[in-house]
Short mmCIF file of C-alpha atoms and ligand atoms in Angstrom, two decimals:
data_model
loop_
_atom_site.label_atom_id
_atom_site.label_comp_id
_atom_site.label_asym_id
_atom_site.label_seq_id
_atom_site.Cartn_x
_atom_site.Cartn_y
_atom_site.Cartn_z
CA MET A 1 147.54 113.73 143.91
CA SER A 2 146.91 116.53 145.87
CA ALA A 3 149.85 119.14 146.64
CA SER A 4 149.84 118.23 150.26
CA VAL A 5 151.33 114.89 149.79
CA ASP A 6 154.62 117.12 149.44
CA ARG A 7 154.17 118.35 153.19
CA PRO A 8 155.37 116.57 156.33
CA VAL A 9 153.45 113.42 157.83
CA VAL A 10 151.35 114.24 160.49
CA VAL A 11 149.58 110.89 160.96
CA ARG A 12 151.65 107.76 160.16
CA ALA A 13 149.69 104.67 160.95
CA ARG A 14 151.08 101.29 160.06
CA ASN A 15 149.65 98.00 159.81
CA VAL A 16 147.08 98.88 162.68
CA SER A 17 144.86 96.31 163.80
CA LYS A 18 142.11 96.09 166.59
CA ARG A 19 139.74 93.33 167.77
CA HIS A 20 136.43 93.63 169.71
CA GLY A 21 136.23 90.07 170.83
CA ALA A 22 135.79 87.73 167.49
CA THR A 23 135.25 90.75 165.29
CA GLU A 24 138.39 92.05 163.44
CA ALA A 25 137.36 95.80 163.46
CA VAL A 26 140.59 96.94 161.89
CA ALA A 27 142.37 94.16 160.35
CA ASP A 28 145.73 95.82 158.80
CA MET A 29 145.09 99.35 158.15
CA SER A 30 148.01 101.87 157.23
CA LEU A 31 147.35 105.37 156.29
CA ASP A 32 149.60 108.76 155.86
CA VAL A 33 147.93 112.01 156.54
CA HIS A 34 149.90 115.14 155.77
CA ALA A 35 150.08 118.57 157.26
CA GLY A 36 146.95 120.70 155.87
CA GLU A 37 145.30 117.55 154.40
CA VAL A 38 141.88 116.29 155.11
CA VAL A 39 141.49 112.40 154.45
CA ALA A 40 138.11 111.02 154.40
CA LEU A 41 137.53 107.71 155.56
CA LEU A 42 134.69 106.17 153.76
CA GLY A 43 132.86 102.90 153.83
CA PRO A 44 129.60 100.97 154.85
CA SER A 45 128.39 100.62 158.79
CA GLY A 46 130.88 98.35 160.40
CA CYS A 47 133.80 98.31 158.14
CA GLY A 48 135.90 99.82 161.00
CA LYS A 49 136.16 103.58 160.53
CA SER A 50 135.12 104.63 163.88
CA THR A 51 137.64 101.98 165.60
CA PHE A 52 140.34 103.37 163.28
CA LEU A 53 139.60 106.94 164.15
CA ALA A 54 139.34 105.96 167.84
CA SER A 55 142.45 104.15 167.56
CA ILE A 56 144.21 107.56 166.35
CA ALA A 57 142.48 109.52 169.21
CA GLY A 58 143.67 107.00 171.79
CA LEU A 59 140.16 106.09 172.77
CA VAL A 60 141.15 102.33 172.04
CA ARG A 61 144.24 100.53 172.46
CA ILE A 62 145.31 98.85 169.15
CA ASP A 63 146.38 94.95 169.02
CA GLY A 64 148.86 95.67 166.52
CA GLY A 65 150.83 98.12 164.30
CA THR A 66 152.04 101.32 165.29
CA ILE A 67 150.54 105.09 164.94
CA ASP A 68 152.67 107.89 165.26
CA LEU A 69 151.47 111.83 165.38
CA ALA A 70 153.71 114.38 164.29
CA ASP A 71 156.74 111.92 164.63
CA ARG A 72 155.98 110.91 168.05
CA ARG A 73 154.83 107.06 168.67
CA VAL A 74 151.47 107.30 170.41
CA SER A 75 150.42 103.53 169.72
CA GLY A 76 152.13 100.40 169.24
CA ASN A 77 155.00 98.57 170.42
CA GLY A 78 154.17 98.90 174.04
CA VAL A 79 153.23 102.42 173.93
CA HIS A 80 149.83 104.11 174.42
CA VAL A 81 149.74 107.52 175.07
CA ALA A 82 146.42 108.87 176.74
CA PRO A 83 143.81 110.89 174.46
CA GLN A 84 144.29 113.85 176.15
CA ASP A 85 148.27 113.83 175.57
CA ARG A 86 147.88 113.41 172.02
CA ARG A 87 147.69 116.93 170.69
CA VAL A 88 144.50 115.57 168.85
CA GLY A 89 141.07 117.17 168.67
CA VAL A 90 138.02 115.18 168.21
CA VAL A 91 134.60 116.36 166.62
CA PHE A 92 131.90 113.76 167.50
CA GLN A 93 128.77 113.09 165.40
CA ASP A 94 126.51 114.41 168.05
CA HIS A 95 128.90 117.21 168.93
CA ALA A 96 129.20 116.00 172.33
CA LEU A 97 128.97 119.42 174.04
CA PHE A 98 128.77 119.98 177.76
CA PRO A 99 125.08 120.92 178.33
CA HIS A 100 125.66 122.79 181.36
CA LYS A 101 128.44 124.58 180.22
CA THR A 102 128.05 127.90 178.11
CA VAL A 103 129.48 127.95 174.52
CA ALA A 104 132.67 129.74 175.76
CA ASP A 105 133.18 127.45 178.70
CA ASN A 106 132.79 124.39 176.17
CA VAL A 107 135.43 126.02 173.71
CA GLY A 108 137.65 126.64 176.43
CA PHE A 109 137.48 122.89 178.10
CA GLY A 110 140.82 122.11 176.75
CA LEU A 111 142.67 124.74 177.73
CA HIS A 112 143.78 124.04 181.33
CA ALA A 113 147.35 124.72 180.75
CA LEU A 114 146.73 128.59 179.97
CA THR A 115 145.88 131.31 182.58
CA ARG A 116 142.80 132.64 182.90
CA ALA A 117 143.51 135.67 180.63
CA GLU A 118 145.02 133.57 177.95
CA ARG A 119 142.19 131.31 178.11
CA ARG A 120 139.76 134.11 177.50
CA SER A 121 141.70 135.49 174.79
CA ARG A 122 141.87 132.13 172.80
CA VAL A 123 138.02 131.36 173.40
CA GLY A 124 137.33 134.69 172.09
CA ASP A 125 139.54 134.15 168.96
CA MET A 126 137.90 130.72 168.29
CA LEU A 127 134.61 132.21 168.73
CA ASP A 128 135.43 134.94 166.03
CA LEU A 129 137.07 132.08 163.74
CA VAL A 130 133.66 130.17 164.01
CA GLN A 131 131.35 133.50 163.74
CA LEU A 132 129.84 132.78 167.12
CA ALA A 133 131.43 135.79 169.04
CA ASP A 134 127.90 137.04 170.27
CA LYS A 135 126.84 133.55 171.56
CA GLY A 136 129.57 132.69 174.08
CA GLN A 137 127.32 132.80 176.91
CA ARG A 138 124.57 130.57 175.26
CA TYR A 139 123.99 127.07 176.37
CA PRO A 140 124.22 124.22 173.94
CA HIS A 141 120.36 123.71 173.79
CA GLU A 142 120.03 127.39 172.71
CA LEU A 143 121.98 126.60 169.64
CA SER A 144 121.02 125.83 165.99
CA GLY A 145 122.54 122.31 164.64
CA GLY A 146 124.95 124.09 162.52
CA GLU A 147 126.12 126.31 165.45
CA SER A 148 126.63 123.44 167.90
CA GLN A 149 128.65 121.94 165.02
CA ARG A 150 130.77 125.22 164.86
CA VAL A 151 131.12 125.18 168.80
CA ALA A 152 132.37 121.49 168.67
CA LEU A 153 134.85 122.29 165.97
CA ALA A 154 136.19 125.54 167.76
CA ARG A 155 136.46 123.25 170.95
CA ALA A 156 138.27 120.74 169.10
CA LEU A 157 140.73 123.52 167.40
CA ALA A 158 141.21 125.95 170.82
CA PRO A 159 144.43 123.68 171.90
CA SER A 160 145.94 123.92 168.49
CA PRO A 161 146.24 120.24 168.15
CA ASP A 162 148.23 118.54 165.41
CA VAL A 163 145.28 116.77 163.99
CA ILE A 164 141.39 117.05 164.00
CA LEU A 165 139.62 113.85 163.96
CA LEU A 166 135.88 114.01 162.73
CA ASP A 167 133.50 111.22 163.57
CA GLU A 168 130.48 111.64 161.07
CA PRO A 169 130.53 115.16 161.88
CA PHE A 170 127.33 116.05 159.66
CA ALA A 171 125.32 113.02 160.40
CA SER A 172 122.99 114.64 162.92
CA LEU A 173 122.33 117.93 160.67
CA ASP A 174 119.34 118.17 158.68
CA PRO A 175 119.88 117.58 154.91
CA MET A 176 118.89 121.49 154.19
CA LEU A 177 121.70 122.69 156.74
CA ARG A 178 123.98 119.99 155.67
CA SER A 179 125.77 121.58 152.66
CA ASP A 180 126.21 124.97 154.19
CA VAL A 181 127.88 123.59 157.29
CA ARG A 182 129.99 121.16 155.43
CA ASP A 183 131.57 124.32 153.35
CA GLU A 184 132.06 126.07 156.58
CA VAL A 185 133.86 123.46 158.08
CA ARG A 186 135.86 123.10 155.14
CA SER A 187 136.93 126.62 154.89
CA LEU A 188 137.65 126.48 158.60
CA LEU A 189 139.86 123.47 158.23
CA ASN A 190 141.65 125.15 155.19
CA LEU A 191 142.48 128.54 157.34
CA VAL A 192 143.54 126.65 160.33
CA GLY A 193 145.67 124.14 157.97
CA ALA A 194 145.34 121.33 160.52
CA ALA A 195 145.70 117.92 159.15
CA ALA A 196 142.35 116.23 159.64
CA VAL A 197 140.85 112.64 159.22
CA MET A 198 137.18 112.41 158.69
CA VAL A 199 134.90 109.56 159.01
CA SER A 200 131.74 109.01 156.76
CA HIS A 201 129.47 106.68 154.86
CA ASP A 202 128.24 109.48 152.81
CA ILE A 203 130.02 110.24 149.60
CA ASP A 204 128.86 113.90 149.51
CA ASP A 205 130.19 114.42 153.03
CA ALA A 206 133.47 112.73 152.09
CA LEU A 207 133.78 114.78 148.77
CA ALA A 208 133.06 118.16 150.54
CA LEU A 209 136.09 117.85 152.90
CA GLY A 210 138.20 115.20 151.80
CA ASP A 211 141.48 116.19 149.79
CA ARG A 212 141.81 112.51 149.56
CA LEU A 213 139.51 109.37 150.23
CA ALA A 214 140.39 106.09 151.64
CA VAL A 215 137.74 103.64 150.95
CA LEU A 216 137.45 100.77 153.59
CA ARG A 217 136.05 97.44 153.43
CA SER A 218 135.96 94.88 156.12
CA GLY A 219 138.73 96.63 158.48
CA ARG A 220 141.04 97.14 155.62
CA ILE A 221 141.78 100.37 153.40
CA VAL A 222 141.20 99.26 149.66
CA GLN A 223 142.11 102.40 148.04
CA VAL A 224 143.68 105.84 149.19
CA ASP A 225 143.52 108.49 146.28
CA SER A 226 142.20 111.86 145.09
CA PRO A 227 138.40 111.67 144.45
CA GLU A 228 139.05 112.22 140.81
CA GLU A 229 141.39 108.93 140.73
CA ILE A 230 138.84 106.99 142.93
CA HIS A 231 136.25 107.91 140.34
CA ASP A 232 138.00 107.21 137.23
CA ARG A 233 140.33 104.69 138.39
CA PRO A 234 138.71 102.46 141.11
CA LEU A 235 140.74 99.48 142.04
CA ASP A 236 137.42 97.20 141.71
CA GLU A 237 133.90 97.31 141.36
CA HIS A 238 133.07 97.66 145.19
CA VAL A 239 134.98 100.95 144.77
CA ALA A 240 133.61 102.10 141.46
CA ARG A 241 130.06 101.90 143.05
CA ILE A 242 130.88 104.60 145.65
CA PHE A 243 129.99 107.10 142.81
CA GLY A 244 126.59 105.46 142.17
CA PRO A 245 125.50 102.89 139.61
CA VAL A 246 127.77 101.73 137.02
CA THR A 247 128.31 99.24 134.34
CA VAL A 248 131.43 97.29 134.34
CA LEU A 249 132.58 96.26 130.68
CA PRO A 250 135.00 93.67 129.77
CA VAL A 251 137.66 95.25 127.33
CA ARG A 252 138.90 93.59 123.95
CA VAL A 253 142.26 94.78 122.72
CA THR A 254 142.03 95.08 119.02
CA ALA A 255 144.45 96.44 116.41
CA GLU A 256 142.21 99.35 116.31
CA GLY A 257 142.33 99.95 119.99
CA PRO A 258 140.46 98.87 123.00
CA VAL A 259 136.79 98.02 122.43
CA THR A 260 133.88 96.97 124.73
CA ALA A 261 130.33 95.76 123.94
CA LEU A 262 129.45 99.01 123.49
CA GLY A 263 132.15 100.22 120.98
CA ALA A 264 135.76 101.68 121.18
CA VAL A 265 136.91 103.24 124.36
CA ALA A 266 140.19 105.28 124.93
CA SER A 267 143.22 103.43 126.05
CA SER A 268 143.22 105.99 129.37
CA ALA A 269 139.81 104.74 130.18
CA VAL A 270 141.01 100.89 130.23
CA LEU A 271 141.38 99.66 134.14
CA ALA A 272 143.58 96.58 134.53
CA TRP A 273 141.38 94.58 137.40
CA ALA A 274 142.06 91.32 138.52
CA GLN A 275 139.44 89.47 136.33
CA GLY A 276 141.15 91.54 133.01
CA PRO A 277 140.94 94.62 131.46
CA VAL A 278 137.73 96.53 131.90
CA SER A 279 136.04 99.76 131.24
CA LEU A 280 133.31 101.45 133.41
CA THR A 281 130.32 103.46 132.12
CA ARG A 282 127.71 105.42 134.11
CA PRO A 283 124.05 105.18 133.02
CA HIS A 284 124.39 109.03 131.51
CA GLY A 285 127.36 107.78 129.45
CA VAL A 286 125.35 105.03 127.73
CA GLU A 287 123.23 106.31 124.55
CA VAL A 288 120.14 103.98 124.08
CA LEU A 289 118.55 104.05 120.65
CA VAL A 290 115.20 102.57 119.23
CA ASP A 291 116.41 99.38 117.34
CA SER A 292 115.32 100.56 114.00
CA ILE A 293 117.53 103.86 114.60
CA GLY A 294 120.83 102.46 115.56
CA SER A 295 123.65 101.55 113.41
CA THR A 296 124.67 97.81 112.73
CA GLY A 297 127.88 98.11 114.67
CA ASP A 298 125.77 99.02 117.76
CA ALA A 299 124.93 96.21 120.55
CA VAL A 300 121.36 94.96 120.45
CA GLY A 301 119.79 94.28 123.58
CA THR A 302 116.30 93.97 125.30
CA VAL A 303 114.80 96.44 128.15
CA ARG A 304 114.51 94.38 131.17
CA ALA A 305 113.65 97.18 133.78
CA ARG A 306 112.95 100.80 133.82
CA HIS A 307 112.62 102.97 136.87
CA PHE A 308 112.47 106.78 137.38
CA VAL A 309 115.70 108.48 138.89
CA GLY A 310 114.14 112.17 138.80
CA HIS A 311 116.22 113.60 135.77
CA ALA A 312 115.89 110.39 133.75
CA ALA A 313 114.45 107.10 133.14
CA ARG A 314 117.19 104.54 133.98
CA LEU A 315 116.93 101.34 131.99
CA VAL A 316 118.32 98.02 132.90
CA ILE A 317 119.29 96.43 129.15
CA SER A 318 120.40 92.61 128.56
CA LEU A 319 122.77 92.39 125.75
CA ALA A 320 122.58 89.24 123.63
CA ASP A 321 125.81 88.02 125.50
CA GLY A 322 124.08 88.24 128.97
CA LEU A 323 125.92 91.40 129.84
CA GLU A 324 123.66 93.96 131.85
CA VAL A 325 123.82 97.57 130.93
CA LEU A 326 122.48 100.65 132.61
CA GLY A 327 121.34 103.46 130.62
CA ASP A 328 119.42 106.63 131.07
CA VAL A 329 116.85 108.07 128.68
CA PRO A 330 114.81 111.06 128.85
CA ALA A 331 111.76 110.59 131.46
CA ASN A 332 109.33 110.70 128.70
CA SER A 333 111.09 108.32 126.61
CA VAL A 334 108.72 105.57 125.06
CA LEU A 335 111.22 102.81 125.63
CA ASP A 336 110.11 100.44 128.43
CA ILE A 337 110.33 96.75 129.47
CA GLY A 338 110.41 94.37 126.69
CA ALA A 339 111.55 96.82 124.06
CA GLN A 340 114.31 96.04 121.47
CA VAL A 341 117.20 98.76 121.64
CA ARG A 342 120.63 99.46 120.58
CA VAL A 343 123.28 100.91 122.86
CA ARG A 344 126.64 102.51 122.49
CA HIS A 345 128.96 104.73 124.18
CA ARG A 346 127.33 108.18 124.17
CA ASN A 347 130.88 109.97 123.22
CA ALA A 348 131.32 107.30 120.28
CA GLN A 349 132.27 108.30 116.96
CA ASP A 350 129.72 107.57 114.07
P1 LIG B 1 132.01 101.64 161.42
O1 LIG B 1 132.55 102.83 162.01
O2 LIG B 1 132.58 101.56 160.18
O3 LIG B 1 130.43 101.57 161.41
P2 LIG B 1 133.12 100.53 163.61
O4 LIG B 1 134.58 100.67 163.66
O5 LIG B 1 132.07 101.13 164.48
O6 LIG B 1 132.59 100.40 162.16
O7 LIG B 1 133.00 98.69 163.89
C1 LIG B 1 133.65 97.78 162.95
C2 LIG B 1 133.31 96.47 163.77
O8 LIG B 1 133.66 96.34 165.01
C3 LIG B 1 131.64 96.26 163.62
O9 LIG B 1 131.65 94.82 163.33
C4 LIG B 1 131.28 96.41 165.09
O10 LIG B 1 130.08 95.59 165.34
C5 LIG B 1 132.42 96.01 165.95
N1 LIG B 1 132.65 96.75 167.10
C6 LIG B 1 133.06 97.87 167.13
N2 LIG B 1 132.88 98.49 168.20
C7 LIG B 1 132.65 97.46 168.99
C8 LIG B 1 132.77 97.33 170.87
N3 LIG B 1 133.17 98.16 171.37
N4 LIG B 1 132.52 95.98 171.00
C9 LIG B 1 132.40 95.06 170.14
N5 LIG B 1 132.33 95.12 168.85
C10 LIG B 1 132.60 96.29 168.39
#
């Protein structure tokens, strides 16, 4: 758990639902976001991430449930506060800068309540913050992708909103730029200490920004936790797969402790899933040996498929009981389709 959970709740969403015609885009979502915390909503296309974000922003009217921002009801029970009155800053996927306004005028857009002098001073501070002080008179088409991302963030932050909402903020950036911009945005959000909710279908984006991850599926939040908890203790196989290929091994509890087909596992690695106790293993956590080298206690299997994954060759191995295990071997390994192998947990004691 991140330390931020001790801080006040800035976004309190309870049982939010939203239909688009026959589609239940958001079925029943509840989420707390604390001051200074970034929560990343993660899930495949169509699972309801954007609709939930738009509900918080006030861009859609919810059908059920309530949303409070900084202890003020903004949606639900007959209330719908307009987006511009929610003290929310939004950064869209395409940055949505006004093309015919300068960078400075884009950043100052939400500052109508200030005098001209106050606005100029605030815009200057925000441009300093995002390190674009020398680009205030440029137009959006004169900026790089990373710069326009920073302008969009400066514009969202300028009115000191209670919460920043980021909708796939890195999706339009090329991969080379992406990780630098992610780091910049992360440090800016830390610096201003705003609560933020970010939407992404990309685990790397979510990990770069999120103090906590909320994993969505079919309009529902399946699990909300720190990235470490989601990785180590996912609530089901779908969540486990967010971090890439995984083998789910049923666990038998014996007098000597928990055991899987690949050998003993620590009690702390056993997850209580609906189908019974299981333990997860990633392909690099499986040791694959030529049949004649393994010890008698190791599971015996046959290589069914092999594909190159860059740093290794990944094998799909069928065990005698039908279980399929993924195991990585060096890319130059002789083990190929049809080979008889023995497999065990890589950290297993002999
Ligand atoms: P995500 O952001 O996870 O891709 P969305 O919130 O955009 O998901 O969409 C959730 C579901 O609602 C999808 O099935 C989508 O097709 C549907 N949907 C979203 N917006 C609209 C809309 N304005 N009209 C009709 N259906 C919509």
